[in-house]
């Protein structure tokens, strides 16, 4: 199947490579020629402009996947493509856009007969090997048409044991992707996914901070322990009820440097945690852990604890997020609408 890919950063480039490895044809575009040429060497067709990309998509209906920073950049690209594509063509937003923006974009494009699909994409820099977990919103026809693409990007069954008692039905969730509902549903599920991620990471960070400070001079001398955090992280990975991929990343960082000296503990948020808390308020759902984890990230920008170094190390591990190279805050939402803009960021 042929697909256009706009945005060849941490995830877009590797997603294109994974698709080509599965036999799909990618027409790719990035602003820098060097990035385009690197994908062309791997088998993609490089386009020199958005107009050129659309022209090089010969299969109908055409499908264009956006892997761009959420907010203004994505909004402008959707607008540009809406003037170039034809009825029944499909735009897929695979970034971290706000789900209410998806609903609005889908309605706007429907007037021209262009279909819109939102895809919350999780997998970070490791997705090219592990596959990408995808939460998809859009019409059944559009999502079904794109199934060969989603199937190639997804992890597949792998060696994860099947859930006991799960009723037979849609096989896609077991393969790592789901049609969550209409436009907006995919990014809404991904938004909550990232909110949960915030809480999990904060719990690990606080736990390791407690362990590290057990040798504090504020404690009685006979109550102090000097604990090997690298070994503790490693043993928790094996048979423990709190084992996870996030713990794997933390363990790898601690094995490399038990003091995490290369991390300051400055922890950014990409927008989804805030939006999850906003959704909880709208639905009157208590979200104590996620809210506290979000506030902990705010506080991390003022002073840094060892736990925040753990958080920063895990973020670097799964998404390549480098301290000091991200905008300070997500862009504020406009006062006159429900539109939200996210900080330019790789998907968490």
Tab-separated table of C-alpha atoms in Angstrom:
chain	number	residue	atom	x	y	z
A	1	UNK	CA	0.000	0.000	0.000
A	2	UNK	CA	1.179	3.534	-0.720
A	3	UNK	CA	1.176	6.252	1.939
A	4	UNK	CA	2.555	9.743	2.328
A	5	UNK	CA	4.478	10.571	5.512
A	6	UNK	CA	4.991	14.206	6.510
A	7	UNK	CA	7.346	14.685	9.446
A	8	UNK	CA	10.401	12.447	9.692
A	9	UNK	CA	11.566	13.135	13.232
A	10	UNK	CA	12.076	10.701	16.124
A	11	UNK	CA	9.025	8.639	15.179
A	12	UNK	CA	7.982	9.541	11.626
A	13	UNK	CA	11.221	8.369	10.053
A	14	UNK	CA	11.270	5.054	11.898
A	15	UNK	CA	7.596	4.461	11.183
A	16	UNK	CA	8.343	4.904	7.486
A	17	UNK	CA	11.189	2.398	7.738
A	18	UNK	CA	8.984	-0.129	9.512
A	19	UNK	CA	6.308	0.274	6.834
A	20	UNK	CA	8.808	-0.173	4.004
A	21	UNK	CA	10.205	-3.275	5.678
A	22	UNK	CA	6.657	-4.679	5.559
A	23	UNK	CA	6.443	-3.987	1.819
A	24	UNK	CA	4.584	-0.665	1.786
A	25	UNK	CA	5.621	2.272	-0.384
A	26	UNK	CA	6.276	5.546	1.456
A	27	UNK	CA	6.390	8.977	-0.149
A	28	UNK	CA	8.078	11.165	2.447
A	29	UNK	CA	8.569	14.843	3.133
A	30	UNK	CA	10.559	16.830	5.685
A	31	UNK	CA	11.725	20.423	5.533
A	32	UNK	CA	15.406	19.439	5.424
A	33	UNK	CA	16.743	17.768	2.293
A	34	UNK	CA	19.217	15.697	4.321
A	35	UNK	CA	16.376	14.038	6.250
A	36	UNK	CA	14.432	13.271	3.067
A	37	UNK	CA	17.513	11.865	1.363
A	38	UNK	CA	18.244	9.554	4.297
A	39	UNK	CA	14.805	7.955	3.911
A	40	UNK	CA	15.225	7.796	0.135
A	41	UNK	CA	18.381	5.723	0.639
A	42	UNK	CA	16.263	3.308	2.668
A	43	UNK	CA	13.778	2.929	-0.175
A	44	UNK	CA	11.297	5.786	0.206
A	45	UNK	CA	10.325	8.242	-2.509
A	46	UNK	CA	11.353	11.712	-1.368
A	47	UNK	CA	9.164	14.711	-2.182
A	48	UNK	CA	10.580	18.242	-2.326
A	49	UNK	CA	7.317	19.886	-1.262
A	50	UNK	CA	3.826	19.068	-0.035
A	51	UNK	CA	2.465	19.619	-3.532
A	52	UNK	CA	5.091	17.230	-4.890
A	53	UNK	CA	4.187	14.620	-2.263
A	54	UNK	CA	0.503	14.690	-3.182
A	55	UNK	CA	1.364	14.405	-6.902
A	56	UNK	CA	3.570	11.374	-6.233
A	57	UNK	CA	0.770	9.522	-4.467
A	58	UNK	CA	-0.681	7.559	-7.364
A	59	UNK	CA	-2.958	5.174	-5.481
A	60	UNK	CA	-6.533	6.297	-4.880
A	61	UNK	CA	-7.791	7.089	-2.362
A	62	UNK	CA	-4.622	8.839	-1.277
A	63	UNK	CA	-3.554	8.622	2.366
A	64	UNK	CA	-1.275	11.146	4.058
A	65	UNK	CA	0.043	10.552	7.576
A	66	UNK	CA	1.128	13.588	9.623
A	67	UNK	CA	3.774	13.029	12.304
A	68	UNK	CA	4.195	16.641	13.331
A	69	UNK	CA	4.197	18.701	16.528
A	70	UNK	CA	0.652	19.182	17.750
A	71	UNK	CA	-0.917	22.610	17.515
A	72	UNK	CA	-0.229	25.287	14.923
A	73	UNK	CA	2.118	23.217	12.737
A	74	UNK	CA	-0.363	20.368	12.384
A	75	UNK	CA	-3.331	22.721	11.946
A	76	UNK	CA	-1.613	24.551	9.089
A	77	UNK	CA	-0.670	21.273	7.393
A	78	UNK	CA	-4.244	19.953	7.594
A	79	UNK	CA	-5.421	23.218	6.039
A	80	UNK	CA	-2.850	23.004	3.233
A	81	UNK	CA	-3.669	19.385	2.441
A	82	UNK	CA	-7.391	20.122	2.387
A	83	UNK	CA	-6.747	22.252	-0.697
A	84	UNK	CA	-4.720	19.545	-2.450
A	85	UNK	CA	-6.569	16.292	-1.756
A	86	UNK	CA	-9.756	14.991	-3.361
A	87	UNK	CA	-12.964	13.452	-2.095
A	88	UNK	CA	-12.407	10.140	-0.235
A	89	UNK	CA	-8.707	10.858	0.356
A	90	UNK	CA	-7.580	10.432	3.970
A	91	UNK	CA	-5.519	12.562	6.361
A	92	UNK	CA	-4.131	10.747	9.414
A	93	UNK	CA	-2.887	12.797	12.353
A	94	UNK	CA	-0.521	10.502	14.248
A	95	UNK	CA	0.846	13.111	16.656
A	96	UNK	CA	-0.438	14.169	20.061
A	97	UNK	CA	-3.197	16.562	19.015
A	98	UNK	CA	-6.017	17.541	21.373
A	99	UNK	CA	-9.064	15.380	20.687
A	100	UNK	CA	-11.464	18.336	20.391
A	101	UNK	CA	-9.291	19.693	17.576
A	102	UNK	CA	-9.728	16.322	15.826
A	103	UNK	CA	-13.508	16.576	16.058
A	104	UNK	CA	-13.393	20.060	14.549
A	105	UNK	CA	-10.960	19.051	11.771
A	106	UNK	CA	-13.025	16.006	10.840
A	107	UNK	CA	-16.158	18.136	10.477
A	108	UNK	CA	-14.340	20.765	8.426
A	109	UNK	CA	-12.809	18.218	6.047
A	110	UNK	CA	-16.080	16.297	5.691
A	111	UNK	CA	-17.535	19.299	3.854
A	112	UNK	CA	-15.013	18.565	1.075
A	113	UNK	CA	-15.497	14.814	1.328
A	114	UNK	CA	-11.981	14.303	2.743
A	115	UNK	CA	-11.768	11.732	5.518
A	116	UNK	CA	-9.900	12.388	8.755
A	117	UNK	CA	-8.383	9.805	11.086
A	118	UNK	CA	-6.690	10.533	14.404
A	119	UNK	CA	-4.157	8.022	15.681
A	120	UNK	CA	-2.660	8.171	19.157
A	121	UNK	CA	0.724	6.530	18.663
A	122	UNK	CA	2.792	5.081	21.501
A	123	UNK	CA	6.175	3.469	21.070
A	124	UNK	CA	8.691	6.293	21.040
A	125	UNK	CA	12.162	5.733	19.666
A	126	UNK	CA	11.894	1.967	20.196
A	127	UNK	CA	8.841	1.508	17.982
A	128	UNK	CA	10.806	0.545	14.885
A	129	UNK	CA	11.771	-2.681	16.676
A	130	UNK	CA	8.952	-3.190	19.176
A	131	UNK	CA	6.111	-1.880	17.044
A	132	UNK	CA	3.707	0.940	17.840
A	133	UNK	CA	0.626	0.727	20.023
A	134	UNK	CA	-2.087	2.707	18.246
A	135	UNK	CA	-5.424	4.117	19.371
A	136	UNK	CA	-7.426	5.172	16.324
A	137	UNK	CA	-10.427	7.417	15.774
A	138	UNK	CA	-12.385	7.920	12.564
A	139	UNK	CA	-15.022	6.419	10.303
A	140	UNK	CA	-15.117	2.643	9.896
A	141	UNK	CA	-14.533	2.902	6.146
A	142	UNK	CA	-11.398	4.999	6.474
A	143	UNK	CA	-9.947	2.952	9.330
A	144	UNK	CA	-10.637	-0.335	7.573
A	145	UNK	CA	-9.007	0.951	4.387
A	146	UNK	CA	-5.867	1.784	6.359
A	147	UNK	CA	-5.741	-1.551	8.173
A	148	UNK	CA	-2.700	-2.843	6.225
A	149	UNK	CA	-0.768	0.231	7.426
A	150	UNK	CA	-1.864	-0.094	11.046
A	151	UNK	CA	-1.190	-3.831	11.020
A	152	UNK	CA	2.372	-3.299	9.762
A	153	UNK	CA	3.121	-0.652	12.390
A	154	UNK	CA	1.593	-2.579	15.300
A	155	UNK	CA	3.598	-4.960	17.524
A	156	UNK	CA	1.442	-7.991	16.720
A	157	UNK	CA	0.633	-10.772	19.159
A	158	UNK	CA	4.255	-11.274	20.133
A	159	UNK	CA	4.958	-13.370	23.204
A	160	UNK	CA	2.505	-11.618	25.540
A	161	UNK	CA	0.127	-14.215	27.065
A	162	UNK	CA	-3.454	-13.827	25.938
A	163	UNK	CA	-5.881	-12.445	28.512
A	164	UNK	CA	-7.780	-15.266	30.204
A	165	UNK	CA	-11.507	-15.021	29.655
A	166	UNK	CA	-11.335	-12.360	26.970
A	167	UNK	CA	-14.359	-12.844	24.676
A	168	UNK	CA	-13.776	-13.475	20.997
A	169	UNK	CA	-14.347	-10.359	18.937
A	170	UNK	CA	-12.253	-7.719	17.229
A	171	UNK	CA	-8.738	-9.241	16.941
A	172	UNK	CA	-6.974	-5.888	16.530
A	173	UNK	CA	-6.519	-5.013	20.241
A	174	UNK	CA	-4.509	-8.215	20.777
A	175	UNK	CA	-2.262	-7.141	17.910
A	176	UNK	CA	-1.612	-3.723	19.428
A	177	UNK	CA	-4.079	-1.366	17.757
A	178	UNK	CA	-7.707	-0.463	18.278
A	179	UNK	CA	-10.470	1.432	16.478
A	180	UNK	CA	-11.578	3.375	19.541
A	181	UNK	CA	-14.496	5.244	17.962
A	182	UNK	CA	-15.267	8.287	15.793
A	183	UNK	CA	-12.900	11.164	15.105
A	184	UNK	CA	-11.255	12.312	18.320
A	185	UNK	CA	-11.660	9.011	20.154
A	186	UNK	CA	-8.160	7.815	19.285
A	187	UNK	CA	-6.391	10.860	20.665
A	188	UNK	CA	-8.708	10.908	23.695
A	189	UNK	CA	-7.671	7.353	24.621
A	190	UNK	CA	-4.008	8.230	23.998
A	191	UNK	CA	-4.406	11.342	26.159
A	192	UNK	CA	-5.606	9.274	29.109
A	193	UNK	CA	-2.848	6.721	28.382
A	194	UNK	CA	-0.280	9.491	28.835
A	195	UNK	CA	-1.997	10.697	31.988
A	196	UNK	CA	-1.675	7.205	33.458
A	197	UNK	CA	1.957	7.168	32.342
A	198	UNK	CA	2.556	10.353	34.347
A	199	UNK	CA	1.224	8.679	37.495
A	200	UNK	CA	3.222	5.478	37.008
A	201	UNK	CA	6.454	7.337	36.395
A	202	UNK	CA	5.924	9.570	39.412
A	203	UNK	CA	5.346	6.548	41.666
A	204	UNK	CA	8.607	4.970	40.516
A	205	UNK	CA	10.453	8.278	40.943
A	206	UNK	CA	9.181	8.811	44.482
A	207	UNK	CA	9.957	5.227	45.434
A	208	UNK	CA	13.555	5.469	44.273
A	209	UNK	CA	13.910	8.801	46.050
A	210	UNK	CA	12.803	7.185	49.321
A	211	UNK	CA	15.261	4.339	48.799
A	212	UNK	CA	18.126	6.691	47.996
A	213	UNK	CA	17.540	8.846	51.068
A	214	UNK	CA	17.515	5.932	53.518
A	215	UNK	CA	21.112	6.861	54.348
A	216	UNK	CA	20.136	10.427	55.232
A	217	UNK	CA	22.008	12.057	58.116
A	218	UNK	CA	18.613	13.093	59.488
A	219	UNK	CA	18.000	9.447	60.447
A	220	UNK	CA	19.427	7.694	63.465
A	221	UNK	CA	22.679	6.019	62.484
A	222	UNK	CA	21.389	2.505	63.214
A	223	UNK	CA	18.357	3.181	60.977
A	224	UNK	CA	20.365	4.133	57.898
A	225	UNK	CA	20.808	1.830	54.901
A	226	UNK	CA	23.031	2.379	51.874
A	227	UNK	CA	20.999	0.671	49.172
A	228	UNK	CA	22.077	-0.387	45.675
A	229	UNK	CA	19.388	1.218	43.528
A	230	UNK	CA	20.591	-0.437	40.330
A	231	UNK	CA	20.239	-3.888	41.897
A	232	UNK	CA	16.835	-3.039	43.369
A	233	UNK	CA	15.564	-1.873	39.992
A	234	UNK	CA	16.911	-5.056	38.414
A	235	UNK	CA	15.317	-7.412	40.933
A	236	UNK	CA	11.967	-5.627	40.618
A	237	UNK	CA	12.054	-6.332	36.875
A	238	UNK	CA	11.936	-10.077	37.525
A	239	UNK	CA	8.707	-11.518	38.831
A	240	UNK	CA	7.601	-8.380	40.689
A	241	UNK	CA	4.038	-7.051	40.390
A	242	UNK	CA	5.459	-3.602	39.575
A	243	UNK	CA	7.594	-4.742	36.648
A	244	UNK	CA	7.038	-2.747	33.450
A	245	UNK	CA	8.785	-1.283	30.434
A	246	UNK	CA	9.117	2.013	32.301
A	247	UNK	CA	10.932	0.184	35.083
A	248	UNK	CA	13.150	-1.464	32.455
A	249	UNK	CA	14.149	1.995	31.224
A	250	UNK	CA	14.805	3.214	34.739
A	251	UNK	CA	16.896	0.129	35.511
A	252	UNK	CA	18.968	0.689	32.356
A	253	UNK	CA	19.616	4.305	33.322
A	254	UNK	CA	20.635	3.354	36.885
A	255	UNK	CA	22.933	0.601	35.602
A	256	UNK	CA	24.705	3.150	33.421
A	257	UNK	CA	25.014	5.748	36.186
A	258	UNK	CA	23.579	5.091	39.677
A	259	UNK	CA	23.722	8.834	40.430
A	260	UNK	CA	22.049	9.885	37.134
A	261	UNK	CA	24.490	12.771	36.941
A	262	UNK	CA	23.646	13.614	33.334
A	263	UNK	CA	20.064	14.472	34.331
A	264	UNK	CA	19.116	17.588	36.293
A	265	UNK	CA	15.598	16.451	37.146
A	266	UNK	CA	13.878	19.119	35.047
A	267	UNK	CA	10.742	17.307	33.820
A	268	UNK	CA	8.632	18.713	30.983
A	269	UNK	CA	5.000	17.872	30.234
A	270	UNK	CA	3.740	17.511	26.695
A	271	UNK	CA	0.139	18.610	27.208
A	272	UNK	CA	-1.696	15.289	27.487
A	273	UNK	CA	-1.415	15.199	31.283
A	274	UNK	CA	-3.036	18.617	31.526
A	275	UNK	CA	-5.785	17.638	29.122
A	276	UNK	CA	-6.441	14.433	31.077
A	277	UNK	CA	-6.905	16.463	34.253
A	278	UNK	CA	-9.214	18.856	32.386
A	279	UNK	CA	-11.277	15.897	31.128
A	280	UNK	CA	-11.502	14.555	34.681
A	281	UNK	CA	-12.853	17.916	35.836
A	282	UNK	CA	-15.386	18.002	32.973
A	283	UNK	CA	-16.556	14.478	33.869
A	284	UNK	CA	-16.391	15.037	37.665
A	285	UNK	CA	-14.024	12.078	37.960
A	286	UNK	CA	-11.443	12.199	40.798
A	287	UNK	CA	-7.925	11.916	39.368
A	288	UNK	CA	-5.728	12.422	42.420
A	289	UNK	CA	-2.633	10.535	41.221
A	290	UNK	CA	-2.514	11.952	37.695
A	291	UNK	CA	-3.117	15.486	38.950
A	292	UNK	CA	-0.403	15.187	41.599
A	293	UNK	CA	2.023	13.758	39.021
A	294	UNK	CA	1.344	16.719	36.728
A	295	UNK	CA	1.970	19.185	39.557
A	296	UNK	CA	5.176	17.344	40.454
A	297	UNK	CA	6.425	18.059	36.936
A	298	UNK	CA	5.647	21.739	37.416
A	299	UNK	CA	7.599	21.729	40.668
A	300	UNK	CA	10.544	19.946	39.049
A	301	UNK	CA	11.280	23.083	37.058
A	302	UNK	CA	12.029	24.956	40.257
A	303	UNK	CA	14.128	22.454	42.216
A	304	UNK	CA	15.381	18.985	41.381
A	305	UNK	CA	15.351	15.800	43.451
A	306	UNK	CA	16.870	12.422	42.634
A	307	UNK	CA	13.359	11.160	41.880
A	308	UNK	CA	13.062	13.765	39.163
A	309	UNK	CA	16.325	12.533	37.666
A	310	UNK	CA	14.687	9.082	37.506
A	311	UNK	CA	11.700	10.626	35.696
A	312	UNK	CA	13.971	12.483	33.299
A	313	UNK	CA	16.007	9.349	32.611
A	314	UNK	CA	12.879	7.312	31.795
A	315	UNK	CA	11.572	10.025	29.453
A	316	UNK	CA	14.915	10.035	27.636
A	317	UNK	CA	14.799	6.235	27.461
A	318	UNK	CA	11.418	5.876	25.772
A	319	UNK	CA	11.154	9.061	23.774
A	320	UNK	CA	14.607	10.548	23.431
A	321	UNK	CA	13.422	13.636	25.319
A	322	UNK	CA	16.504	15.761	26.039
A	323	UNK	CA	16.473	18.164	28.957
A	324	UNK	CA	16.548	21.812	27.977
A	325	UNK	CA	15.609	21.157	24.342
A	326	UNK	CA	11.830	21.340	24.723
A	327	UNK	CA	9.568	24.412	25.020
A	328	UNK	CA	8.939	25.438	28.624
A	329	UNK	CA	5.161	25.006	28.552
A	330	UNK	CA	2.426	23.844	26.191
A	331	UNK	CA	0.954	26.762	24.268
A	332	UNK	CA	-2.012	28.344	26.107
A	333	UNK	CA	-5.428	27.548	24.696
A	334	UNK	CA	-7.304	30.358	22.920
A	335	UNK	CA	-9.841	32.107	25.134
A	336	UNK	CA	-12.531	32.186	22.472
A	337	UNK	CA	-12.769	28.495	21.651
A	338	UNK	CA	-12.138	24.978	22.866
A	339	UNK	CA	-9.082	24.662	20.641
A	340	UNK	CA	-5.929	23.508	22.384
A	341	UNK	CA	-2.331	23.547	21.236
A	342	UNK	CA	0.309	21.165	22.481
A	343	UNK	CA	4.015	21.748	22.868
A	344	UNK	CA	6.100	20.445	19.939
A	345	UNK	CA	7.058	17.033	21.288
A	346	UNK	CA	7.601	13.429	20.358
A	347	UNK	CA	4.775	11.117	21.387
A	348	UNK	CA	5.241	9.662	24.782
